[in-house]
Short mmCIF file of C-alpha atoms and ligand atoms in Angstrom, two decimals:
data_model
loop_
_atom_site.label_atom_id
_atom_site.label_comp_id
_atom_site.label_asym_id
_atom_site.label_seq_id
_atom_site.Cartn_x
_atom_site.Cartn_y
_atom_site.Cartn_z
CA MET A 26 0.04 0.31 -0.13
CA ASN A 27 1.45 3.49 -0.93
CA PHE A 28 1.61 6.51 1.41
CA THR A 29 -1.36 8.16 0.41
CA ASN A 30 -3.58 4.90 0.32
CA LYS A 31 -2.11 4.37 4.05
CA LEU A 32 -3.29 7.97 4.83
CA PHE A 33 -6.53 7.61 3.31
CA SER A 34 -7.27 4.20 4.92
CA LEU A 35 -6.84 5.70 8.18
CA LEU A 36 -9.58 8.01 7.24
CA GLY A 37 -12.01 5.08 6.37
CA PHE A 38 -11.43 4.89 2.82
CA ALA A 39 -10.38 1.29 1.69
CA GLU A 40 -7.44 0.70 -0.80
CA PRO A 41 -9.26 0.72 -4.53
CA VAL A 42 -9.26 -2.44 -6.67
CA THR A 43 -7.42 -2.12 -9.67
CA LEU A 44 -10.02 -1.73 -12.49
CA LYS A 45 -10.01 -4.32 -15.40
CA ARG A 46 -9.77 -2.15 -18.54
CA PHE A 47 -10.39 -3.39 -22.02
CA THR A 48 -7.05 -4.59 -23.69
CA GLY A 49 -8.43 -5.82 -27.22
CA LYS A 50 -8.76 -9.20 -25.72
CA ASN A 51 -10.37 -9.23 -22.15
CA GLU A 52 -13.92 -8.39 -23.48
CA LEU A 53 -16.77 -9.98 -22.18
CA PRO A 54 -17.68 -11.74 -18.90
CA THR A 55 -17.02 -15.84 -19.01
CA ARG A 56 -19.51 -16.81 -16.28
CA ALA A 57 -22.75 -14.85 -16.41
CA LEU A 58 -25.85 -15.51 -14.53
CA LEU A 59 -29.14 -14.56 -16.23
CA LEU A 60 -32.14 -14.25 -13.80
CA SER A 61 -35.59 -13.08 -13.84
CA ILE A 62 -37.32 -11.67 -11.02
CA ASN A 63 -40.16 -13.51 -11.96
CA GLU A 64 -40.46 -16.80 -13.70
CA HIS A 65 -40.72 -15.73 -17.11
CA LEU A 66 -37.41 -14.55 -18.94
CA SER A 67 -38.19 -12.26 -21.87
CA ARG A 68 -37.24 -13.80 -24.99
CA ASP A 69 -35.80 -10.49 -26.46
CA ILE A 70 -33.45 -10.33 -23.91
CA GLU A 71 -32.34 -13.71 -24.13
CA GLN A 72 -31.80 -13.09 -27.98
CA ALA A 73 -30.05 -9.76 -27.19
CA ILE A 74 -27.74 -11.64 -24.71
CA THR A 75 -27.30 -14.80 -27.08
CA LYS A 76 -26.00 -12.63 -29.95
CA LEU A 77 -23.18 -11.55 -27.74
CA ASN A 78 -21.48 -14.91 -27.23
CA VAL A 79 -21.43 -14.61 -23.72
CA LYS A 80 -21.52 -17.69 -21.78
CA VAL A 81 -24.63 -17.25 -19.72
CA THR A 82 -26.25 -19.71 -17.44
CA LYS A 83 -29.93 -19.47 -16.79
CA GLN A 84 -31.22 -19.44 -13.05
CA SER A 85 -33.70 -22.35 -14.04
CA GLU A 86 -30.27 -24.16 -15.44
CA GLY A 87 -28.90 -24.28 -11.92
CA LEU A 88 -25.46 -22.67 -11.27
CA ALA A 89 -22.30 -25.12 -11.31
CA ALA A 90 -20.00 -22.59 -10.89
CA LYS A 91 -18.86 -21.28 -7.46
CA SER A 92 -18.46 -17.52 -8.68
CA ILE A 93 -20.03 -15.50 -11.44
CA ASP A 94 -18.32 -12.45 -13.23
CA ALA A 95 -21.69 -10.97 -14.26
CA LEU A 96 -25.22 -10.91 -13.25
CA ILE A 97 -27.94 -9.91 -15.56
CA ILE A 98 -31.38 -9.25 -14.23
CA ASP A 99 -34.46 -9.29 -16.51
CA ALA A 100 -36.93 -7.30 -14.27
CA SER A 101 -39.10 -6.47 -17.41
CA HIS A 102 -42.25 -8.15 -16.27
CA TYR A 103 -43.97 -6.60 -13.30
CA THR A 104 -46.94 -8.34 -12.20
CA ASP A 105 -47.63 -7.66 -8.72
CA GLU A 106 -46.33 -6.49 -5.47
CA CYS A 107 -44.51 -9.82 -4.99
CA CYS A 108 -41.91 -8.66 -7.41
CA TYR A 109 -40.34 -6.44 -4.81
CA GLN A 110 -39.80 -9.49 -2.59
CA LYS A 111 -38.60 -11.59 -5.62
CA LEU A 112 -36.19 -8.96 -6.59
CA TYR A 113 -34.60 -9.08 -3.04
CA LEU A 114 -34.45 -12.80 -2.63
CA ASN A 115 -32.96 -13.40 -6.28
CA VAL A 116 -30.43 -10.78 -6.05
CA GLN A 117 -29.42 -11.43 -2.56
CA ASN A 118 -28.78 -14.96 -3.43
CA SER A 119 -26.39 -14.44 -6.53
CA ILE A 120 -24.64 -11.28 -5.20
CA LYS A 121 -22.43 -13.39 -3.01
CA LEU A 122 -20.99 -15.21 -5.81
CA LEU A 123 -19.81 -12.00 -7.59
CA THR A 124 -16.06 -11.83 -8.09
CA ASN A 125 -14.00 -8.46 -8.17
CA ASN A 126 -14.61 -6.33 -11.17
CA ALA A 127 -18.00 -8.00 -11.93
CA ARG A 128 -21.06 -6.51 -13.55
CA ILE A 129 -24.28 -6.11 -12.59
CA LEU A 130 -26.90 -5.33 -15.22
CA LEU A 131 -30.80 -4.71 -14.88
CA ILE A 132 -33.19 -4.75 -17.79
CA ALA A 133 -36.51 -3.18 -17.45
CA THR A 134 -39.23 -1.25 -19.35
CA ALA A 135 -38.98 2.54 -18.94
CA CYS A 136 -41.60 4.48 -17.27
CA SER A 137 -44.62 5.53 -19.66
CA GLU A 138 -48.05 6.93 -19.71
CA LYS A 139 -48.91 3.82 -21.08
CA GLN A 140 -48.14 1.62 -18.08
CA ASN A 141 -50.25 1.60 -15.08
CA VAL A 142 -49.21 3.45 -11.69
CA GLU A 143 -47.87 0.08 -10.30
CA GLU A 144 -45.51 -0.58 -13.35
CA ASN A 145 -44.13 2.87 -13.18
CA THR A 146 -43.26 2.84 -9.53
CA PHE A 147 -41.70 -0.50 -10.01
CA THR A 148 -39.42 0.71 -12.46
CA GLN A 149 -38.57 3.92 -10.41
CA ALA A 150 -37.94 2.00 -7.53
CA LEU A 151 -35.43 -0.33 -9.56
CA ILE A 152 -33.37 2.67 -10.18
CA GLY A 153 -32.96 3.52 -6.65
CA PHE A 154 -32.01 -0.23 -6.18
CA THR A 155 -29.49 -0.12 -8.99
CA LYS A 156 -27.71 2.94 -7.59
CA SER A 157 -27.58 1.67 -4.07
CA LEU A 158 -26.31 -1.87 -5.35
CA ALA A 159 -23.47 0.21 -7.51
CA LYS A 160 -22.55 1.73 -4.33
CA GLU A 161 -22.38 -1.60 -2.63
CA VAL A 162 -20.44 -3.41 -4.96
CA GLY A 163 -18.17 -0.55 -6.00
CA ARG A 164 -15.38 -1.24 -3.40
CA LYS A 165 -14.77 -4.51 -5.29
CA GLY A 166 -14.29 -2.68 -8.72
CA SER A 167 -17.54 -4.07 -9.78
CA THR A 168 -20.35 -1.96 -11.39
CA ALA A 169 -24.29 -1.98 -11.43
CA ASN A 170 -26.11 -0.20 -14.38
CA MET A 171 -29.59 -0.35 -15.67
CA VAL A 172 -30.72 -0.43 -19.24
CA LEU A 173 -34.54 0.76 -19.87
CA ILE A 174 -36.61 0.05 -22.88
CA ALA A 175 -39.02 2.47 -24.12
CA ASN A 176 -41.05 0.73 -26.96
CA GLY A 177 -44.29 2.49 -26.50
CA ASN A 178 -46.01 -0.81 -25.94
CA LYS A 179 -49.19 -0.90 -23.82
CA SER A 180 -47.89 -4.14 -22.18
CA ASN A 181 -44.95 -3.98 -19.87
CA ASN A 182 -43.50 -6.96 -21.25
CA ILE A 183 -40.43 -6.34 -23.62
CA GLU A 184 -41.41 -7.17 -27.12
CA LEU A 185 -38.88 -5.96 -29.64
CA ASN A 186 -38.66 -6.48 -33.19
CA ALA A 187 -35.29 -8.04 -35.03
CA SER A 188 -33.83 -4.70 -35.67
CA SER A 189 -34.52 -3.45 -31.99
CA THR A 190 -32.49 -6.25 -30.33
CA ALA A 191 -29.46 -4.60 -31.94
CA PRO A 192 -29.43 -1.61 -29.59
CA LEU A 193 -30.28 -3.81 -26.72
CA SER A 194 -27.45 -6.08 -27.54
CA SER A 195 -24.95 -3.31 -28.18
CA SER A 196 -25.63 -1.74 -24.68
CA VAL A 197 -25.63 -4.79 -22.70
CA LYS A 198 -22.25 -5.45 -24.42
CA PHE A 199 -21.08 -2.11 -23.32
CA PHE A 200 -22.13 -2.52 -19.69
CA LEU A 201 -20.89 -5.95 -19.64
CA SER A 202 -17.37 -5.31 -21.12
CA PRO A 203 -14.37 -3.66 -19.38
CA LYS A 204 -15.15 -0.61 -21.65
CA SER A 205 -17.55 0.53 -19.12
CA ALA A 206 -14.90 0.09 -16.10
CA PHE A 207 -15.62 3.71 -14.71
CA VAL A 208 -19.45 3.95 -15.40
CA SER A 209 -21.65 2.71 -12.61
CA GLY A 210 -25.07 3.66 -11.27
CA GLN A 211 -26.28 4.86 -14.84
CA ILE A 212 -29.65 4.38 -16.11
CA LEU A 213 -29.69 4.33 -19.95
CA THR A 214 -32.97 4.19 -22.01
CA ILE A 215 -33.39 2.70 -25.38
CA ASN A 216 -35.96 3.99 -27.59
CA THR A 217 -36.82 1.36 -29.95
CA GLN A 218 -39.01 3.40 -31.70
CA ASN A 219 -35.95 5.49 -33.25
CA LYS A 220 -36.38 4.80 -36.83
CA MET A 221 -32.64 5.29 -37.70
CA THR A 222 -30.96 2.28 -39.12
CA THR A 223 -27.32 1.13 -39.48
CA MET A 224 -28.16 0.87 -43.22
CA LEU A 225 -28.13 4.56 -43.55
CA THR A 226 -24.34 4.69 -43.26
CA ASP A 227 -22.30 3.27 -46.10
CA SER A 228 -20.06 0.96 -44.34
CA THR A 229 -17.56 0.85 -47.24
CA ARG A 230 -16.44 4.48 -46.63
CA GLN A 231 -13.93 5.21 -43.62
CA LYS A 232 -15.94 7.11 -41.37
CA VAL A 233 -14.82 10.64 -40.26
CA ALA A 234 -14.86 12.09 -36.73
CA LEU A 235 -14.49 15.47 -35.68
CA VAL A 236 -13.23 15.91 -32.08
CA THR A 237 -12.64 19.57 -30.57
CA GLY A 238 -10.02 20.12 -27.85
CA ALA A 239 -7.98 17.04 -29.01
CA ALA A 240 -4.60 18.34 -28.43
CA GLN A 241 -4.38 16.83 -24.97
CA GLY A 242 -6.10 15.05 -21.92
CA ILE A 243 -9.58 13.75 -22.63
CA GLY A 244 -9.81 15.00 -26.28
CA GLU A 245 -6.61 13.35 -27.06
CA ALA A 246 -7.87 9.94 -25.71
CA ILE A 247 -11.08 10.30 -27.55
CA ALA A 248 -9.11 11.00 -30.92
CA LYS A 249 -6.85 7.75 -30.33
CA LYS A 250 -9.87 5.81 -29.48
CA LEU A 251 -11.89 6.77 -32.48
CA ALA A 252 -8.74 6.37 -34.83
CA ASP A 253 -8.41 2.70 -33.15
CA ASP A 254 -11.98 1.98 -34.03
CA GLY A 255 -11.08 3.08 -37.90
CA TYR A 256 -12.23 6.60 -38.06
CA LYS A 257 -10.48 9.13 -40.00
CA VAL A 258 -10.27 11.73 -37.09
CA ILE A 259 -10.17 15.56 -37.66
CA GLY A 260 -8.57 17.13 -34.39
CA VAL A 261 -9.18 20.81 -33.43
CA ASP A 262 -7.52 22.82 -30.92
CA ILE A 263 -6.52 26.51 -30.33
CA GLU A 264 -3.26 28.04 -31.80
CA PRO A 265 -1.22 27.74 -28.73
CA MET A 266 -1.57 23.83 -28.86
CA LYS A 267 -0.95 23.59 -32.59
CA GLU A 268 2.43 21.58 -32.28
CA LYS A 269 0.97 19.33 -29.88
CA LEU A 270 -2.17 18.94 -31.99
CA ILE A 271 -0.04 18.22 -35.00
CA ALA A 272 2.01 15.58 -33.34
CA THR A 273 -1.01 13.93 -31.88
CA MET A 274 -2.98 13.78 -35.17
CA ALA A 275 0.20 12.60 -37.12
CA ALA A 276 0.59 9.65 -34.93
CA LEU A 277 -3.19 8.68 -35.78
CA GLN A 278 -3.10 9.41 -39.61
CA GLY A 279 -5.48 12.05 -38.50
CA GLU A 280 -5.55 15.72 -39.41
CA ALA A 281 -4.95 18.81 -37.36
CA PHE A 282 -7.18 21.88 -37.62
CA THR A 283 -6.36 25.00 -35.41
CA LEU A 284 -9.49 26.83 -34.80
CA ASP A 285 -10.96 28.62 -31.66
CA VAL A 286 -14.65 27.08 -31.38
CA SER A 287 -15.72 30.10 -30.01
CA SER A 288 -14.76 32.49 -32.87
CA LYS A 289 -17.52 33.70 -35.16
CA GLU A 290 -16.28 31.84 -38.19
CA ALA A 291 -15.92 28.40 -36.47
CA GLY A 292 -19.21 26.87 -37.71
CA GLN A 293 -18.45 28.04 -41.41
CA GLN A 294 -14.93 26.79 -41.02
CA LEU A 295 -16.04 23.34 -39.79
CA ALA A 296 -18.82 23.17 -42.45
CA ALA A 297 -16.16 23.55 -45.29
CA LEU A 298 -13.92 21.06 -43.43
CA ALA A 299 -16.83 18.39 -43.53
CA ASN A 300 -17.55 19.29 -46.95
CA LYS A 301 -14.12 18.29 -47.90
CA HIS A 302 -14.44 14.67 -46.09
CA ASN A 303 -18.03 14.02 -47.46
CA GLY A 304 -19.72 15.03 -43.98
CA PHE A 305 -18.86 13.99 -40.31
CA ASP A 306 -19.94 10.85 -39.00
CA LEU A 307 -19.30 11.78 -35.37
CA VAL A 308 -18.93 15.33 -33.74
CA VAL A 309 -17.50 15.35 -30.16
CA HIS A 310 -17.65 18.72 -28.57
CA ASN A 311 -14.82 18.17 -26.07
CA ALA A 312 -12.88 21.44 -26.04
CA GLY A 313 -13.53 23.23 -22.71
CA ILE A 314 -12.08 25.31 -19.75
CA THR A 315 -12.43 26.11 -16.41
CA ARG A 316 -12.41 29.88 -14.83
CA ASP A 317 -12.97 29.26 -11.19
CA LYS A 318 -14.09 32.01 -8.90
CA THR A 319 -16.88 32.63 -6.43
CA LEU A 320 -19.61 34.28 -8.24
CA ALA A 321 -19.00 37.51 -6.08
CA LYS A 322 -15.40 37.75 -7.31
CA MET A 323 -15.78 36.57 -10.73
CA PRO A 324 -14.72 38.89 -13.36
CA VAL A 325 -16.69 39.20 -16.41
CA HIS A 326 -14.30 37.60 -18.68
CA PHE A 327 -14.30 34.48 -16.72
CA TRP A 328 -18.15 33.97 -17.17
CA GLN A 329 -18.22 35.00 -20.73
CA GLN A 330 -15.38 32.64 -22.00
CA THR A 331 -16.66 29.70 -20.31
CA ILE A 332 -20.11 29.91 -21.46
CA ALA A 333 -18.85 30.78 -24.86
CA ILE A 334 -16.47 27.81 -25.23
CA ASN A 335 -18.08 25.24 -23.09
CA LEU A 336 -21.88 25.89 -24.25
CA LEU A 337 -22.56 28.52 -26.75
CA SER A 338 -20.10 27.42 -29.25
CA VAL A 339 -21.55 23.60 -29.28
CA ILE A 340 -24.93 25.32 -30.05
CA THR A 341 -23.64 27.61 -32.65
CA ILE A 342 -21.47 25.20 -34.42
CA ASN A 343 -24.07 22.43 -34.71
CA LYS A 344 -26.56 24.99 -36.24
CA VAL A 345 -24.25 25.65 -38.85
CA LEU A 346 -23.00 22.19 -39.60
CA LEU A 347 -26.94 21.01 -39.59
CA SER A 348 -27.99 23.84 -41.84
CA HIS A 349 -25.13 22.60 -44.31
CA ASN A 350 -26.05 19.03 -43.92
CA ALA A 351 -22.23 18.56 -42.44
CA ILE A 352 -23.44 15.52 -40.43
CA ASN A 353 -24.20 12.52 -42.05
CA LYS A 354 -27.42 10.34 -41.73
CA GLY A 355 -26.80 7.76 -39.29
CA GLY A 356 -24.25 10.16 -37.52
CA SER A 357 -23.95 11.22 -33.76
CA ILE A 358 -22.99 14.34 -31.85
CA VAL A 359 -21.67 13.65 -28.51
CA CYS A 360 -21.06 16.74 -25.94
CA LEU A 361 -18.94 16.85 -22.82
CA SER A 362 -20.91 17.95 -19.79
CA SER A 363 -19.51 17.49 -16.49
CA MET A 364 -20.60 15.88 -13.10
CA ASN A 365 -20.15 19.44 -11.58
CA GLY A 366 -23.08 20.57 -14.12
CA ILE A 367 -25.16 17.99 -12.30
CA ALA A 368 -24.27 18.49 -8.66
CA GLY A 369 -22.93 22.09 -8.75
CA GLN A 370 -19.61 23.21 -7.32
CA GLY A 371 -18.73 26.20 -5.35
CA GLY A 372 -16.37 28.43 -7.50
CA GLN A 373 -17.78 26.99 -10.61
CA THR A 374 -21.06 28.89 -11.11
CA ASN A 375 -19.96 29.80 -14.82
CA TYR A 376 -18.63 26.19 -15.52
CA ALA A 377 -21.41 24.33 -14.10
CA CYS A 378 -24.02 26.76 -15.86
CA SER A 379 -22.46 25.64 -19.34
CA LYS A 380 -22.32 22.08 -18.44
CA ALA A 381 -25.70 21.58 -17.15
CA GLY A 382 -26.79 23.59 -20.18
CA ILE A 383 -25.18 21.02 -22.20
CA ILE A 384 -27.42 18.27 -20.56
CA GLY A 385 -30.57 20.26 -21.44
CA TYR A 386 -29.44 21.10 -24.87
CA VAL A 387 -29.05 17.45 -26.05
CA ASN A 388 -32.32 16.52 -24.38
CA SER A 389 -34.16 19.15 -26.19
CA MET A 390 -32.47 18.44 -29.58
CA ALA A 391 -32.77 14.62 -29.84
CA ASP A 392 -36.26 14.68 -31.47
CA GLU A 393 -35.49 17.16 -33.97
CA LEU A 394 -32.36 15.43 -34.87
CA ILE A 395 -33.95 11.73 -34.91
CA THR A 396 -35.90 13.23 -38.03
CA LYS A 397 -32.44 13.71 -39.59
CA SER A 398 -31.29 10.26 -38.49
CA ILE A 399 -28.56 11.75 -36.27
CA THR A 400 -28.29 11.24 -32.48
CA ILE A 401 -27.04 13.49 -29.94
CA ASN A 402 -26.12 12.61 -26.26
CA ALA A 403 -23.77 13.85 -23.55
CA VAL A 404 -21.21 12.26 -21.45
CA ALA A 405 -20.48 13.75 -17.89
CA PRO A 406 -17.04 12.64 -16.62
CA GLY A 407 -16.33 12.91 -12.73
CA PHE A 408 -12.92 13.05 -11.53
CA ILE A 409 -10.91 12.02 -14.43
CA GLU A 410 -6.64 11.78 -14.19
CA THR A 411 -5.62 14.55 -16.53
CA THR A 412 -3.23 17.44 -16.25
CA MET A 413 -6.42 19.41 -15.25
CA THR A 414 -6.95 17.32 -12.39
CA GLU A 415 -3.06 16.94 -11.30
CA GLN A 416 -3.38 20.81 -10.67
CA ILE A 417 -5.63 20.52 -7.89
CA PRO A 418 -4.08 20.79 -4.45
CA PHE A 419 -3.30 17.49 -2.81
CA PHE A 420 -6.14 16.93 -0.18
CA THR A 421 -8.83 18.08 -2.46
CA ARG A 422 -7.57 16.16 -5.24
CA GLU A 423 -7.24 12.73 -3.31
CA MET A 424 -10.88 13.47 -1.84
CA GLY A 425 -12.05 13.91 -5.34
CA ARG A 426 -10.75 10.75 -6.43
CA ARG A 427 -12.04 8.67 -3.84
CA MET A 428 -15.61 10.20 -3.30
CA ASN A 429 -17.07 7.63 -5.87
CA ALA A 430 -18.19 3.95 -5.48
CA LEU A 431 -15.25 2.45 -7.10
CA GLY A 432 -12.88 4.66 -4.64
CA GLN A 433 -10.51 6.19 -7.41
CA GLY A 434 -10.18 8.59 -10.41
CA GLY A 435 -11.11 7.55 -13.90
CA LEU A 436 -8.93 7.55 -16.76
CA PRO A 437 -9.35 9.67 -20.07
CA ILE A 438 -9.96 6.21 -21.96
CA ASP A 439 -13.23 5.58 -19.89
CA VAL A 440 -14.65 8.78 -21.24
CA ALA A 441 -13.36 7.87 -24.60
CA GLU A 442 -14.85 4.45 -24.57
CA THR A 443 -18.46 5.77 -23.62
CA ILE A 444 -18.27 8.24 -26.55
CA ALA A 445 -17.34 5.60 -28.87
CA PHE A 446 -20.32 3.68 -27.72
CA LEU A 447 -22.57 6.35 -28.34
CA GLY A 448 -21.01 7.06 -31.55
CA ASN A 449 -21.26 3.64 -32.83
CA ASN A 450 -24.32 2.98 -35.28
CA ALA A 451 -25.55 0.15 -32.86
CA SER A 452 -26.54 2.94 -30.72
CA TYR A 453 -29.24 4.58 -32.71
CA ALA A 454 -31.83 3.89 -30.18
CA ILE A 455 -30.21 6.06 -27.59
CA SER A 456 -30.39 10.10 -28.00
CA GLY A 457 -31.08 13.07 -25.85
CA GLN A 458 -29.03 11.31 -22.77
CA THR A 459 -26.27 12.16 -20.50
CA ILE A 460 -24.19 9.22 -19.33
CA ARG A 461 -21.98 10.09 -16.46
CA VAL A 462 -18.37 8.51 -16.23
CA CYS A 463 -17.60 9.02 -12.68
CA GLY A 464 -17.66 5.65 -10.95
CA LEU A 465 -20.99 6.77 -9.19
CA ASN A 466 -19.74 9.87 -7.64
CA ILE A 467 -21.20 10.43 -4.13
CA ILE A 468 -22.52 13.88 -5.32
CA GLY A 469 -25.21 14.51 -7.81
CA THR A 470 -28.05 12.33 -8.92
P1 LIG B 511 -7.83 19.97 -21.02
O1 LIG B 511 -7.68 21.32 -20.26
O2 LIG B 511 -6.78 18.89 -20.62
O3 LIG B 511 -8.08 19.78 -22.54
C1 LIG B 511 -9.15 20.58 -23.01
C2 LIG B 511 -8.75 21.05 -24.51
O4 LIG B 511 -9.56 21.67 -25.09
C3 LIG B 511 -7.24 21.70 -24.69
O5 LIG B 511 -6.31 21.23 -25.33
C4 LIG B 511 -7.53 23.13 -24.89
O6 LIG B 511 -6.38 23.72 -25.60
C5 LIG B 511 -8.86 22.82 -25.86
N1 LIG B 511 -9.51 24.21 -25.95
C6 LIG B 511 -9.90 25.06 -24.85
N2 LIG B 511 -10.43 26.14 -25.35
C7 LIG B 511 -10.63 25.94 -26.74
C8 LIG B 511 -11.18 26.84 -27.57
N3 LIG B 511 -12.05 27.76 -27.68
N4 LIG B 511 -11.38 26.04 -29.05
C9 LIG B 511 -10.65 24.88 -29.08
N5 LIG B 511 -10.01 24.17 -28.09
C10 LIG B 511 -10.03 24.62 -26.99
O7 LIG B 511 -9.27 19.37 -20.27
P2 LIG B 511 -9.68 17.83 -20.12
O8 LIG B 511 -9.60 17.58 -18.59
O9 LIG B 511 -9.10 17.33 -21.17
O10 LIG B 511 -11.02 18.11 -20.52
C11 LIG B 511 -11.88 17.69 -21.61
C12 LIG B 511 -13.24 18.13 -21.48
O11 LIG B 511 -13.98 17.18 -20.22
C13 LIG B 511 -13.89 19.41 -21.25
O12 LIG B 511 -14.97 19.98 -22.02
C14 LIG B 511 -14.12 19.43 -19.70
O13 LIG B 511 -14.89 20.41 -19.27
C15 LIG B 511 -14.70 17.91 -19.44
N6 LIG B 511 -14.55 17.58 -18.27
C16 LIG B 511 -13.37 17.17 -17.50
C17 LIG B 511 -13.02 16.54 -16.36
C18 LIG B 511 -11.82 16.02 -15.82
O14 LIG B 511 -11.76 15.48 -14.84
N7 LIG B 511 -10.66 16.29 -16.50
C19 LIG B 511 -14.47 16.20 -15.52
C20 LIG B 511 -15.33 16.69 -16.19
C21 LIG B 511 -15.78 17.26 -17.40
#
């Protein structure tokens, strides 16, 4: 145990478990248990999981293994109040078998006007259950998340058509894999009525991704991840970062483009760039700044710069890109929000205002963009190990790292993996949402 861990163990913080991250090989769990809170197992959930080639044992088959590395819970069939008791009993029996770095995933139907009060109440109850479970298993490096399926059906039984099992399958895969190592306590809704299909994208063409703020930190990790996934990446950053940006992009066979995203001509310049590349398939608005001061002492330029770069530039650039049809059908926009935009932070009224604005923006743009076959989502990182967080004074930094269910800071790759998941064609049923990559921070909802 190093000195810092020793010190914090005296304060009651357990030494964190090393998180298992994606290496290209260690993809999915090998001993998963699939259980239903009722006797009935949804055929669609089973099919979505079968597609993944995960070795799954059904509860009814009896479990030979002494331990499991994933627990998938079908909570989609609410019948009556006995479901609460069954949830407790079934999960309690299985939870003891979980290894370190295990995955728990609940799948249920989203609340809707079409469901009755009892069904909607149960769905909301499951959210509290999932988040609490995530806080309990986090000290073992394990996560718990939930996928809600909104399909507009009257019945609360999940009935997907063949094309709708793809987004469920893809989301299950993400949450079961080490790619979601720092994502916990998250509730993701899949809207199976989104009519977009993967067919809209020509799979023979190399996809093009635009990443702003790509010279360092999280932006650099996003650019690298997308290049690994086969995208041609165009990285944008400001003039003072030009050398670093060029070096980063050269290593990825990408393209460097210096630009201040808050400048008046930014949208037009990026639209011209998109035109040269036959449109963007993924736009990641990552560029961001902090200019911290309590509101009473905050100079006006701190306020203006932060709002302009973190929020208004995103809205303006998207407006111009969309008016030029510069984002291809089947494409995605992902914006960087922040946990502090959800929970608030003293000294960051400007930053939290801009990052909370992003959450409202993606949520209200989703319906309009679905008509253009484009998704828009946000990712809200918590404490991520970057040069930005290295600057934080020792004690505040160490507390920031540990104040989440996993007891440690995340890595830029954790944010990048989540963005790559949202940008993937198979995620077409996910739009208007914000996923936190924060290890389930203690603060915020
Ligand atoms: P960083 O400061 O290391 O990188 C940000 C990049 O954006 C830099 O390369 C910078 O030059 C560029 N940039 C700044 N203003 C720009 C402008 N006007 N035009 C073009 N590029 C510009 O920051 P980090 O940590 O990598 O953060 C990336 C994003 O993630 C930001 O939006 C940040 O708010 C968000 N975030 C980061 C967290 C963390 O723990 N590091 C936590 C929550 C959110």
